PDB file of C-alpha atoms and ligand atoms in Angstrom:
ATOM      1  CA  MET A   9      61.142 181.383 125.071  1.00 85.00           C
ATOM      2  CA  ASP A  10      63.288 179.824 123.213  1.00 92.00           C
ATOM      3  CA  PRO A  11      60.526 178.588 119.990  1.00 91.00           C
ATOM      4  CA  ARG A  12      63.262 175.630 119.842  1.00 95.00           C
ATOM      5  CA  ARG A  13      62.265 174.619 122.613  1.00 96.00           C
ATOM      6  CA  TRP A  14      58.631 172.972 121.205  1.00 98.00           C
ATOM      7  CA  ARG A  15      60.281 172.128 117.681  1.00 98.00           C
ATOM      8  CA  LEU A  16      61.231 168.789 115.984  1.00 98.00           C
ATOM      9  CA  ASP A  17      63.720 170.288 113.328  1.00 97.00           C
ATOM     10  CA  GLY A  18      65.908 168.126 111.667  1.00 96.00           C
ATOM     11  CA  GLN A  19      65.682 164.795 113.807  1.00 97.00           C
ATOM     12  CA  LEU A  20      64.884 161.583 112.616  1.00 98.00           C
ATOM     13  CA  ALA A  21      62.264 159.708 114.372  1.00 98.00           C
ATOM     14  CA  LEU A  22      61.744 155.728 113.823  1.00 98.00           C
ATOM     15  CA  VAL A  23      57.457 154.870 115.321  1.00 98.00           C
ATOM     16  CA  THR A  24      56.888 151.084 114.812  1.00 98.00           C
ATOM     17  CA  GLY A  25      53.605 150.255 114.484  1.00 98.00           C
ATOM     18  CA  GLY A  26      53.658 153.911 111.896  1.00 98.00           C
ATOM     19  CA  SER A  27      50.944 152.588 109.553  1.00 98.00           C
ATOM     20  CA  ALA A  28      48.074 152.293 110.906  1.00 98.00           C
ATOM     21  CA  GLY A  29      45.664 153.577 114.833  1.00 98.00           C
ATOM     22  CA  ILE A  30      47.900 155.424 117.644  1.00 98.00           C
ATOM     23  CA  GLY A  31      51.152 154.946 115.413  1.00 98.00           C
ATOM     24  CA  ARG A  32      50.114 156.875 112.149  1.00 98.00           C
ATOM     25  CA  ALA A  33      48.728 159.448 114.679  1.00 98.00           C
ATOM     26  CA  ILE A  34      52.008 159.585 116.514  1.00 99.00           C
ATOM     27  CA  ALA A  35      54.242 159.895 112.707  1.00 98.00           C
ATOM     28  CA  ARG A  36      51.916 162.567 111.653  1.00 98.00           C
ATOM     29  CA  GLU A  37      52.189 164.488 115.595  1.00 98.00           C
ATOM     30  CA  LEU A  38      56.215 164.220 114.657  1.00 98.00           C
ATOM     31  CA  LEU A  39      55.742 165.758 111.440  1.00 98.00           C
ATOM     32  CA  GLY A  40      54.238 168.484 112.338  1.00 98.00           C
ATOM     33  CA  PHE A  41      56.782 169.197 115.744  1.00 98.00           C
ATOM     34  CA  GLY A  42      59.089 169.375 112.060  1.00 98.00           C
ATOM     35  CA  ALA A  43      60.346 166.193 112.228  1.00 98.00           C
ATOM     36  CA  ASP A  44      61.371 162.764 109.493  1.00 98.00           C
ATOM     37  CA  VAL A  45      59.425 159.981 109.921  1.00 98.00           C
ATOM     38  CA  LEU A  46      60.900 156.229 109.378  1.00 98.00           C
ATOM     39  CA  LEU A  47      57.679 153.797 110.099  1.00 98.00           C
ATOM     40  CA  ALA A  48      58.169 150.326 110.364  1.00 98.00           C
ATOM     41  CA  ALA A  49      54.907 147.542 110.118  1.00 98.00           C
ATOM     42  CA  ARG A  50      54.042 144.105 108.904  1.00 98.00           C
ATOM     43  CA  ASP A  51      51.720 144.624 106.248  1.00 98.00           C
ATOM     44  CA  ALA A  52      54.042 146.469 103.440  1.00 98.00           C
ATOM     45  CA  THR A  53      51.191 148.521 100.982  1.00 98.00           C
ATOM     46  CA  ALA A  54      48.958 149.589 104.226  1.00 98.00           C
ATOM     47  CA  LEU A  55      52.673 150.870 104.661  1.00 98.00           C
ATOM     48  CA  ASP A  56      52.607 152.728 101.435  1.00 98.00           C
ATOM     49  CA  SER A  57      49.539 154.223 101.951  1.00 98.00           C
ATOM     50  CA  ALA A  58      50.079 155.695 105.005  1.00 98.00           C
ATOM     51  CA  ARG A  59      53.388 157.345 103.877  1.00 98.00           C
ATOM     52  CA  ASP A  60      51.293 158.855 100.569  1.00 98.00           C
ATOM     53  CA  GLU A  61      48.697 159.780 103.015  1.00 98.00           C
ATOM     54  CA  LEU A  62      51.849 161.706 105.030  1.00 98.00           C
ATOM     55  CA  LEU A  63      53.637 163.125 102.264  1.00 98.00           C
ATOM     56  CA  GLU A  64      50.161 164.580 100.864  1.00 98.00           C
ATOM     57  CA  ASP A  65      50.169 166.712 104.012  1.00 97.00           C
ATOM     58  CA  PHE A  66      54.195 166.686 104.489  1.00 98.00           C
ATOM     59  CA  PRO A  67      55.308 166.529 100.632  1.00 97.00           C
ATOM     60  CA  GLU A  68      58.980 168.559 102.164  1.00 96.00           C
ATOM     61  CA  ARG A  69      59.617 165.920 104.569  1.00 97.00           C
ATOM     62  CA  GLU A  70      61.412 162.880 104.727  1.00 97.00           C
ATOM     63  CA  ILE A  71      59.042 160.339 105.293  1.00 98.00           C
ATOM     64  CA  ALA A  72      60.667 156.128 104.406  1.00 98.00           C
ATOM     65  CA  CYS A  73      59.174 152.775 106.142  1.00 98.00           C
ATOM     66  CA  PHE A  74      59.928 149.171 105.636  1.00 98.00           C
ATOM     67  CA  ALA A  75      58.166 146.268 106.480  1.00 98.00           C
ATOM     68  CA  ALA A  76      59.293 143.787 109.439  1.00 98.00           C
ATOM     69  CA  ASP A  77      57.513 142.253 112.028  1.00 98.00           C
ATOM     70  CA  VAL A  78      59.430 143.945 115.408  1.00 98.00           C
ATOM     71  CA  ALA A  79      58.309 140.333 117.115  1.00 97.00           C
ATOM     72  CA  VAL A  80      60.606 138.069 114.491  1.00 97.00           C
ATOM     73  CA  GLU A  81      64.392 139.054 115.809  1.00 96.00           C
ATOM     74  CA  GLU A  82      66.119 138.567 112.280  1.00 97.00           C
ATOM     75  CA  GLN A  83      63.487 141.128 111.225  1.00 98.00           C
ATOM     76  CA  ARG A  84      64.108 143.707 113.664  1.00 97.00           C
ATOM     77  CA  ARG A  85      67.988 143.399 112.198  1.00 97.00           C
ATOM     78  CA  GLU A  86      66.680 144.054 109.429  1.00 98.00           C
ATOM     79  CA  LEU A  87      65.323 147.029 110.813  1.00 98.00           C
ATOM     80  CA  LEU A  88      68.394 148.015 112.586  1.00 96.00           C
ATOM     81  CA  ASP A  89      70.492 147.764 109.214  1.00 97.00           C
ATOM     82  CA  TRP A  90      67.666 149.948 107.479  1.00 98.00           C
ATOM     83  CA  VAL A  91      68.211 152.726 110.162  1.00 98.00           C
ATOM     84  CA  GLU A  92      71.419 152.915 109.954  1.00 96.00           C
ATOM     85  CA  ASP A  93      71.286 153.625 106.548  1.00 95.00           C
ATOM     86  CA  PHE A  94      69.913 156.412 107.189  1.00 92.00           C
ATOM     87  CA  GLY A  95      73.772 157.978 108.358  1.00 83.00           C
ATOM     88  CA  ASP A  96      73.130 160.061 111.005  1.00 89.00           C
ATOM     89  CA  GLY A  97      71.892 157.953 113.894  1.00 94.00           C
ATOM     90  CA  LEU A  98      69.042 158.633 114.996  1.00 98.00           C
ATOM     91  CA  HIS A  99      66.974 160.578 117.338  1.00 98.00           C
ATOM     92  CA  ILE A 100      63.903 159.325 118.341  1.00 98.00           C
ATOM     93  CA  LEU A 101      62.112 155.871 118.751  1.00 98.00           C
ATOM     94  CA  VAL A 102      58.915 155.129 119.477  1.00 99.00           C
ATOM     95  CA  ASN A 103      57.710 151.406 120.458  1.00 99.00           C
ATOM     96  CA  ASN A 104      54.045 151.588 119.632  1.00 98.00           C
ATOM     97  CA  ALA A 105      53.872 148.030 117.802  1.00 98.00           C
ATOM     98  CA  GLY A 106      51.136 145.891 120.142  1.00 98.00           C
ATOM     99  CA  GLY A 107      48.892 143.474 120.000  1.00 97.00           C
ATOM    100  CA  ASN A 108      46.881 140.982 121.703  1.00 97.00           C
ATOM    101  CA  LEU A 109      44.771 137.938 122.228  1.00 97.00           C
ATOM    102  CA  GLY A 110      42.539 138.091 125.277  1.00 96.00           C
ATOM    103  CA  LYS A 111      41.636 134.794 127.249  1.00 96.00           C
ATOM    104  CA  PRO A 112      41.534 133.261 130.624  1.00 98.00           C
ATOM    105  CA  ALA A 113      45.005 132.838 131.891  1.00 98.00           C
ATOM    106  CA  THR A 114      44.703 128.828 131.727  1.00 98.00           C
ATOM    107  CA  GLU A 115      43.959 128.876 128.511  1.00 98.00           C
ATOM    108  CA  TYR A 116      47.469 130.734 126.881  1.00 98.00           C
ATOM    109  CA  ALA A 117      48.572 127.648 124.706  1.00 98.00           C
ATOM    110  CA  ASP A 118      52.868 128.316 125.560  1.00 98.00           C
ATOM    111  CA  ASP A 119      53.463 130.576 121.669  1.00 98.00           C
ATOM    112  CA  GLU A 120      50.032 132.205 122.854  1.00 98.00           C
ATOM    113  CA  TRP A 121      51.303 133.495 125.731  1.00 98.00           C
ATOM    114  CA  ARG A 122      54.994 134.150 124.858  1.00 98.00           C
ATOM    115  CA  GLY A 123      53.398 135.969 121.322  1.00 98.00           C
ATOM    116  CA  ILE A 124      52.753 139.073 123.571  1.00 98.00           C
ATOM    117  CA  PHE A 125      55.512 139.395 125.323  1.00 98.00           C
ATOM    118  CA  GLU A 126      57.295 139.549 121.971  1.00 98.00           C
ATOM    119  CA  ILE A 127      55.476 141.987 120.281  1.00 98.00           C
ATOM    120  CA  ASN A 128      54.888 144.532 123.323  1.00 98.00           C
ATOM    121  CA  LEU A 129      57.744 143.539 125.266  1.00 98.00           C
ATOM    122  CA  PHE A 130      60.525 142.316 123.680  1.00 98.00           C
ATOM    123  CA  SER A 131      60.644 144.167 120.510  1.00 98.00           C
ATOM    124  CA  ALA A 132      60.785 147.539 121.994  1.00 98.00           C
ATOM    125  CA  PHE A 133      63.932 145.701 124.577  1.00 98.00           C
ATOM    126  CA  GLU A 134      65.543 144.731 121.906  1.00 98.00           C
ATOM    127  CA  LEU A 135      64.992 147.409 119.284  1.00 98.00           C
ATOM    128  CA  SER A 136      65.525 150.310 122.197  1.00 98.00           C
ATOM    129  CA  ARG A 137      69.242 147.822 122.731  1.00 98.00           C
ATOM    130  CA  TYR A 138      70.009 147.473 119.168  1.00 97.00           C
ATOM    131  CA  LEU A 139      68.956 151.499 117.782  1.00 98.00           C
ATOM    132  CA  HIS A 140      71.200 152.755 121.387  1.00 98.00           C
ATOM    133  CA  PRO A 141      74.741 153.325 119.979  1.00 97.00           C
ATOM    134  CA  LEU A 142      72.281 155.376 117.240  1.00 98.00           C
ATOM    135  CA  LEU A 143      70.156 157.632 119.805  1.00 98.00           C
ATOM    136  CA  ALA A 144      73.514 157.830 121.955  1.00 98.00           C
ATOM    137  CA  ARG A 145      75.194 159.564 118.955  1.00 96.00           C
ATOM    138  CA  HIS A 146      73.327 163.128 119.065  1.00 89.00           C
ATOM    139  CA  GLY A 147      73.329 163.408 123.144  1.00 92.00           C
ATOM    140  CA  ALA A 148      70.095 164.394 123.363  1.00 97.00           C
ATOM    141  CA  ALA A 149      67.176 161.813 121.889  1.00 98.00           C
ATOM    142  CA  SER A 150      63.728 160.614 123.457  1.00 98.00           C
ATOM    143  CA  ILE A 151      62.793 156.379 123.646  1.00 99.00           C
ATOM    144  CA  VAL A 152      58.432 156.534 123.948  1.00 99.00           C
ATOM    145  CA  ASN A 153      57.134 153.164 124.367  1.00 99.00           C
ATOM    146  CA  VAL A 154      53.441 152.993 123.997  1.00 99.00           C
ATOM    147  CA  GLY A 155      52.218 150.968 127.266  1.00 98.00           C
ATOM    148  CA  SER A 156      48.555 150.876 128.651  1.00 98.00           C
ATOM    149  CA  VAL A 157      46.536 150.989 131.148  1.00 98.00           C
ATOM    150  CA  SER A 158      47.216 147.368 131.388  1.00 98.00           C
ATOM    151  CA  GLY A 159      50.063 147.033 132.908  1.00 98.00           C
ATOM    152  CA  LEU A 160      48.954 149.571 135.828  1.00 98.00           C
ATOM    153  CA  THR A 161      45.951 148.116 136.724  1.00 97.00           C
ATOM    154  CA  HIS A 162      43.235 145.092 135.622  1.00 96.00           C
ATOM    155  CA  VAL A 163      41.450 144.916 133.076  1.00 96.00           C
ATOM    156  CA  ARG A 164      39.682 142.997 130.814  1.00 94.00           C
ATOM    157  CA  THR A 165      42.110 142.538 128.650  1.00 95.00           C
ATOM    158  CA  GLY A 166      43.609 139.169 129.592  1.00 96.00           C
ATOM    159  CA  VAL A 167      46.695 138.787 132.043  1.00 98.00           C
ATOM    160  CA  ALA A 168      49.809 138.165 129.021  1.00 98.00           C
ATOM    161  CA  TYR A 169      48.990 142.065 127.791  1.00 98.00           C
ATOM    162  CA  GLY A 170      48.932 143.526 131.306  1.00 98.00           C
ATOM    163  CA  MET A 171      51.760 141.182 132.052  1.00 98.00           C
ATOM    164  CA  SER A 172      54.172 142.595 129.013  1.00 98.00           C
ATOM    165  CA  LYS A 173      52.669 146.230 129.377  1.00 98.00           C
ATOM    166  CA  ALA A 174      53.557 146.054 133.167  1.00 98.00           C
ATOM    167  CA  GLY A 175      56.657 144.882 132.126  1.00 98.00           C
ATOM    168  CA  LEU A 176      56.939 148.200 129.829  1.00 99.00           C
ATOM    169  CA  HIS A 177      56.625 150.673 132.209  1.00 98.00           C
ATOM    170  CA  GLN A 178      58.656 148.800 134.046  1.00 98.00           C
ATOM    171  CA  MET A 179      61.287 149.178 131.354  1.00 99.00           C
ATOM    172  CA  THR A 180      60.859 152.311 130.996  1.00 99.00           C
ATOM    173  CA  LYS A 181      62.261 153.604 134.472  1.00 98.00           C
ATOM    174  CA  ASN A 182      65.145 151.071 134.484  1.00 98.00           C
ATOM    175  CA  LEU A 183      66.139 152.214 131.264  1.00 99.00           C
ATOM    176  CA  ALA A 184      65.808 156.070 131.970  1.00 99.00           C
ATOM    177  CA  VAL A 185      68.337 155.937 134.996  1.00 98.00           C
ATOM    178  CA  GLU A 186      70.652 153.642 132.750  1.00 98.00           C
ATOM    179  CA  TRP A 187      70.637 155.576 130.313  1.00 98.00           C
ATOM    180  CA  ALA A 188      70.248 159.288 131.431  1.00 98.00           C
ATOM    181  CA  GLU A 189      74.071 159.187 130.993  1.00 98.00           C
ATOM    182  CA  ASP A 190      73.597 158.487 127.257  1.00 98.00           C
ATOM    183  CA  GLY A 191      71.730 161.939 126.840  1.00 98.00           C
ATOM    184  CA  ILE A 192      68.213 159.214 126.172  1.00 98.00           C
ATOM    185  CA  ARG A 193      65.418 160.152 127.597  1.00 98.00           C
ATOM    186  CA  VAL A 194      63.492 157.024 128.313  1.00 99.00           C
ATOM    187  CA  ASN A 195      59.654 157.675 129.235  1.00 99.00           C
ATOM    188  CA  ALA A 196      55.853 156.312 128.412  1.00 99.00           C
ATOM    189  CA  VAL A 197      52.393 156.796 127.705  1.00 99.00           C
ATOM    190  CA  ALA A 198      49.025 154.572 129.094  1.00 98.00           C
ATOM    191  CA  PRO A 199      45.983 154.545 126.717  1.00 98.00           C
ATOM    192  CA  TRP A 200      43.135 153.383 127.885  1.00 98.00           C
ATOM    193  CA  TYR A 201      40.354 152.797 125.115  1.00 98.00           C
ATOM    194  CA  ILE A 202      41.165 154.452 122.453  1.00 98.00           C
ATOM    195  CA  ARG A 203      39.960 154.546 118.661  1.00 98.00           C
ATOM    196  CA  THR A 204      41.397 152.669 116.673  1.00 98.00           C
ATOM    197  CA  ARG A 205      40.787 149.425 114.229  1.00 96.00           C
ATOM    198  CA  ARG A 206      42.281 147.106 117.134  1.00 94.00           C
ATOM    199  CA  THR A 207      38.930 148.753 119.002  1.00 96.00           C
ATOM    200  CA  SER A 208      36.279 148.929 116.713  1.00 95.00           C
ATOM    201  CA  ASP A 209      34.891 145.654 117.247  1.00 95.00           C
ATOM    202  CA  LYS A 210      34.390 145.878 121.188  1.00 94.00           C
ATOM    203  CA  LEU A 211      33.245 148.955 121.273  1.00 96.00           C
ATOM    204  CA  ALA A 212      30.557 148.415 119.061  1.00 97.00           C
ATOM    205  CA  ASP A 213      28.786 146.408 121.379  1.00 97.00           C
ATOM    206  CA  PRO A 214      26.848 148.814 122.972  1.00 97.00           C
ATOM    207  CA  ASP A 215      27.002 147.230 126.942  1.00 97.00           C
ATOM    208  CA  TYR A 216      30.756 147.041 126.530  1.00 97.00           C
ATOM    209  CA  LEU A 217      31.098 150.964 125.476  1.00 97.00           C
ATOM    210  CA  ASP A 218      28.695 151.812 128.249  1.00 97.00           C
ATOM    211  CA  ASP A 219      30.685 149.877 130.681  1.00 96.00           C
ATOM    212  CA  VAL A 220      34.112 151.197 128.737  1.00 97.00           C
ATOM    213  CA  LEU A 221      32.386 155.201 129.334  1.00 97.00           C
ATOM    214  CA  LEU A 222      30.807 154.625 133.193  1.00 97.00           C
ATOM    215  CA  ARG A 223      34.940 153.969 133.656  1.00 96.00           C
ATOM    216  CA  THR A 224      35.825 157.082 131.452  1.00 98.00           C
ATOM    217  CA  PRO A 225      35.577 160.775 133.702  1.00 98.00           C
ATOM    218  CA  LEU A 226      35.697 162.260 130.619  1.00 98.00           C
ATOM    219  CA  GLY A 227      32.914 160.064 129.720  1.00 98.00           C
ATOM    220  CA  ARG A 228      34.055 159.683 125.769  1.00 98.00           C
ATOM    221  CA  ILE A 229      36.762 157.241 123.900  1.00 98.00           C
ATOM    222  CA  GLY A 230      39.925 158.692 122.980  1.00 98.00           C
ATOM    223  CA  GLU A 231      41.690 159.605 119.649  1.00 98.00           C
ATOM    224  CA  PRO A 232      44.702 158.179 118.297  1.00 98.00           C
ATOM    225  CA  GLU A 233      45.817 161.872 118.009  1.00 98.00           C
ATOM    226  CA  GLU A 234      45.229 162.386 121.908  1.00 98.00           C
ATOM    227  CA  VAL A 235      47.432 160.062 122.217  1.00 99.00           C
ATOM    228  CA  ALA A 236      49.925 161.430 120.235  1.00 99.00           C
ATOM    229  CA  ALA A 237      49.951 164.741 121.433  1.00 98.00           C
ATOM    230  CA  ALA A 238      51.806 163.257 125.141  1.00 99.00           C
ATOM    231  CA  VAL A 239      54.234 161.179 123.254  1.00 99.00           C
ATOM    232  CA  ALA A 240      54.812 164.448 121.314  1.00 98.00           C
ATOM    233  CA  PHE A 241      55.349 166.252 124.425  1.00 98.00           C
ATOM    234  CA  LEU A 242      57.868 163.805 125.689  1.00 98.00           C
ATOM    235  CA  CYS A 243      60.167 163.927 122.415  1.00 98.00           C
ATOM    236  CA  LEU A 244      60.677 167.333 122.510  1.00 98.00           C
ATOM    237  CA  PRO A 245      62.965 169.450 124.280  1.00 98.00           C
ATOM    238  CA  ALA A 246      60.538 171.156 126.212  1.00 98.00           C
ATOM    239  CA  ALA A 247      60.519 167.892 127.833  1.00 98.00           C
ATOM    240  CA  GLY A 248      64.275 167.752 128.286  1.00 98.00           C
ATOM    241  CA  TYR A 249      64.182 167.048 131.912  1.00 98.00           C
ATOM    242  CA  VAL A 250      61.321 164.605 131.476  1.00 98.00           C
ATOM    243  CA  THR A 251      62.342 160.955 132.066  1.00 99.00           C
ATOM    244  CA  GLY A 252      61.531 157.514 133.632  1.00 98.00           C
ATOM    245  CA  GLU A 253      57.827 158.925 133.099  1.00 98.00           C
ATOM    246  CA  CYS A 254      54.013 157.883 131.824  1.00 98.00           C
ATOM    247  CA  ILE A 255      51.809 159.987 131.155  1.00 98.00           C
ATOM    248  CA  ALA A 256      48.265 157.894 130.980  1.00 98.00           C
ATOM    249  CA  VAL A 257      46.249 159.353 128.481  1.00 98.00           C
ATOM    250  CA  ASP A 258      43.064 157.942 129.938  1.00 98.00           C
ATOM    251  CA  GLY A 259      40.453 160.155 130.106  1.00 98.00           C
ATOM    252  CA  GLY A 260      40.732 159.757 134.200  1.00 98.00           C
ATOM    253  CA  PHE A 261      40.357 155.710 134.261  1.00 98.00           C
ATOM    254  CA  LEU A 262      43.056 155.824 136.547  1.00 98.00           C
ATOM    255  CA  ARG A 263      41.960 158.225 139.103  1.00 97.00           C
ATOM    256  CA  TYR A 264      38.212 156.816 139.578  1.00 96.00           C
ATOM    257  CA  GLY A 265      38.210 155.074 142.468  1.00 84.00           C
ATOM    258  CA  PHE A 266      34.181 154.485 142.952  1.00 79.00           C
TER     259      PHE A 266
HETATM  260  N1  NAP B   6      43.744 151.343 120.815  1.00 91.19           N
HETATM  261  C1  NAP B   6      43.745 151.148 122.496  1.00 91.19           C
HETATM  262  O1  NAP B   6      42.814 150.927 122.507  1.00 91.19           O
HETATM  263  C2  NAP B   6      45.080 151.246 122.964  1.00 91.19           C
HETATM  264  C3  NAP B   6      45.276 151.504 124.014  1.00 91.19           C
HETATM  265  C4  NAP B   6      46.161 151.483 124.946  1.00 91.19           C
HETATM  266  C5  NAP B   6      47.044 150.548 124.323  1.00 91.19           C
HETATM  267  N2  NAP B   6      47.648 150.560 123.239  1.00 91.19           N
HETATM  268  C6  NAP B   6      48.369 150.075 122.574  1.00 91.19           C
HETATM  269  O2  NAP B   6      48.696 151.536 121.371  1.00 91.19           O
HETATM  270  C7  NAP B   6      49.361 150.357 120.054  1.00 91.19           C
HETATM  271  C8  NAP B   6      48.823 150.682 119.133  1.00 91.19           C
HETATM  272  O3  NAP B   6      47.338 150.209 118.677  1.00 91.19           O
HETATM  273  P1  NAP B   6      46.459 150.557 117.764  1.00 91.19           P
HETATM  274  O4  NAP B   6      45.395 150.529 118.636  1.00 91.19           O
HETATM  275  O5  NAP B   6      46.907 151.872 117.343  1.00 91.19           O
HETATM  276  O6  NAP B   6      46.598 149.365 117.392  1.00 91.19           O
HETATM  277  P2  NAP B   6      45.825 148.980 114.960  1.00 91.19           P
HETATM  278  O7  NAP B   6      45.241 150.694 115.034  1.00 91.19           O
HETATM  279  O8  NAP B   6      46.210 147.098 115.423  1.00 91.19           O
HETATM  280  O9  NAP B   6      47.179 149.304 114.886  1.00 91.19           O
HETATM  281  C9  NAP B   6      48.894 148.863 114.674  1.00 91.19           C
HETATM  282  C10 NAP B   6      50.305 148.878 113.914  1.00 91.19           C
HETATM  283  O10 NAP B   6      51.060 148.220 114.835  1.00 91.19           O
HETATM  284  C11 NAP B   6      51.552 147.837 113.576  1.00 91.19           C
HETATM  285  N3  NAP B   6      51.655 146.141 114.176  1.00 91.19           N
HETATM  286  C12 NAP B   6      50.863 145.493 114.326  1.00 91.19           C
HETATM  287  N4  NAP B   6      51.495 143.950 114.657  1.00 91.19           N
HETATM  288  C13 NAP B   6      53.140 144.581 114.612  1.00 91.19           C
HETATM  289  C14 NAP B   6      54.296 143.630 113.963  1.00 91.19           C
HETATM  290  N5  NAP B   6      53.905 142.570 114.714  1.00 91.19           N
HETATM  291  N6  NAP B   6      55.558 143.850 113.823  1.00 91.19           N
HETATM  292  C15 NAP B   6      55.450 145.612 113.459  1.00 91.19           C
HETATM  293  N7  NAP B   6      54.509 146.135 113.348  1.00 91.19           N
HETATM  294  C16 NAP B   6      53.339 145.908 113.853  1.00 91.19           C
HETATM  295  C17 NAP B   6      50.540 147.133 112.561  1.00 91.19           C
HETATM  296  O11 NAP B   6      51.051 147.100 111.068  1.00 91.19           O
HETATM  297  P3  NAP B   6      50.209 145.484 110.356  1.00 91.19           P
HETATM  298  O12 NAP B   6      49.574 144.992 111.140  1.00 91.19           O
HETATM  299  O13 NAP B   6      50.514 145.376 109.493  1.00 91.19           O
HETATM  300  O14 NAP B   6      51.819 144.950 111.141  1.00 91.19           O
HETATM  301  C18 NAP B   6      49.302 148.933 112.805  1.00 91.19           C
HETATM  302  O15 NAP B   6      50.331 149.572 112.036  1.00 91.19           O
HETATM  303  C19 NAP B   6      49.426 148.714 120.766  1.00 91.19           C
HETATM  304  O16 NAP B   6      51.343 149.012 121.647  1.00 91.19           O
HETATM  305  C20 NAP B   6      48.708 149.300 121.964  1.00 91.19           C
HETATM  306  O17 NAP B   6      48.957 147.667 122.511  1.00 91.19           O
HETATM  307  C21 NAP B   6      46.350 150.676 122.209  1.00 91.19           C
END
């Protein structure tokens, strides 16, 4: 076995939403495999503290951050310019930033449901397209999209979130085929409930938590590190023949009928 197949040494990764939750765990996991990481999120202070925390564990590694709202076209362009300045292209793009506003379908204002698409789907599509030349430069690059089980079946998130994540999963399949010849593999993960600040309010309700656990064969909530492990696998040379795939990180949720 060639151990380099399980390493990311010398690779540069951009993780959107890298200051907290799943994104920060992904950054840490990629660093653990040897990559350098660039983090993007809106709140500069949170980004700085995430970078400082990661640097404590990986002092020899390049860890840089850029404050940008990836739902805003102009800021996506600024992020692209910043990544370009690193000079040697990009090996890994993790489209992780996402958000939701759960409501009954008829109660969404236009800008509310369109905003959910902007952050969950359009940001990932535009960043993937803009960064394509940097990713294609190395002949072996990887995009991982953080989707959701809500893009694969009904869950109680509201329809806009489900539609946007379903679009992200389909985008994964289309780009995987279109960009295979450019050496860019495109995959996704689909988490079920993961313990982050986004889910903490809902999971603090014991009745709701019971409902969630009843639908989860493994009988517990997932941890950000468990999503990060699947993302890292998809980025590794060891996964070099895997593209267009989606790994559910869901404690068996999607396989559970009745
Ligand atoms: N947690 C779950 O149970 C779960 C389940 C399925 C899928 N997911 C998906 O996993 C991803 C991460 O979720 P999480 O639970 O880790 O959330 P989180 O803990 O709230 O972290 C979200 C991260 O994204 C950043 N972010 C949010 N909106 C952004 C924007 N417009 N532009 C740039 N950065 C932005 C946040 O920083 P700022 O706020 O400073 O921008 C933060 O770094 C999302 O795509 C979510 O849909 C989560």
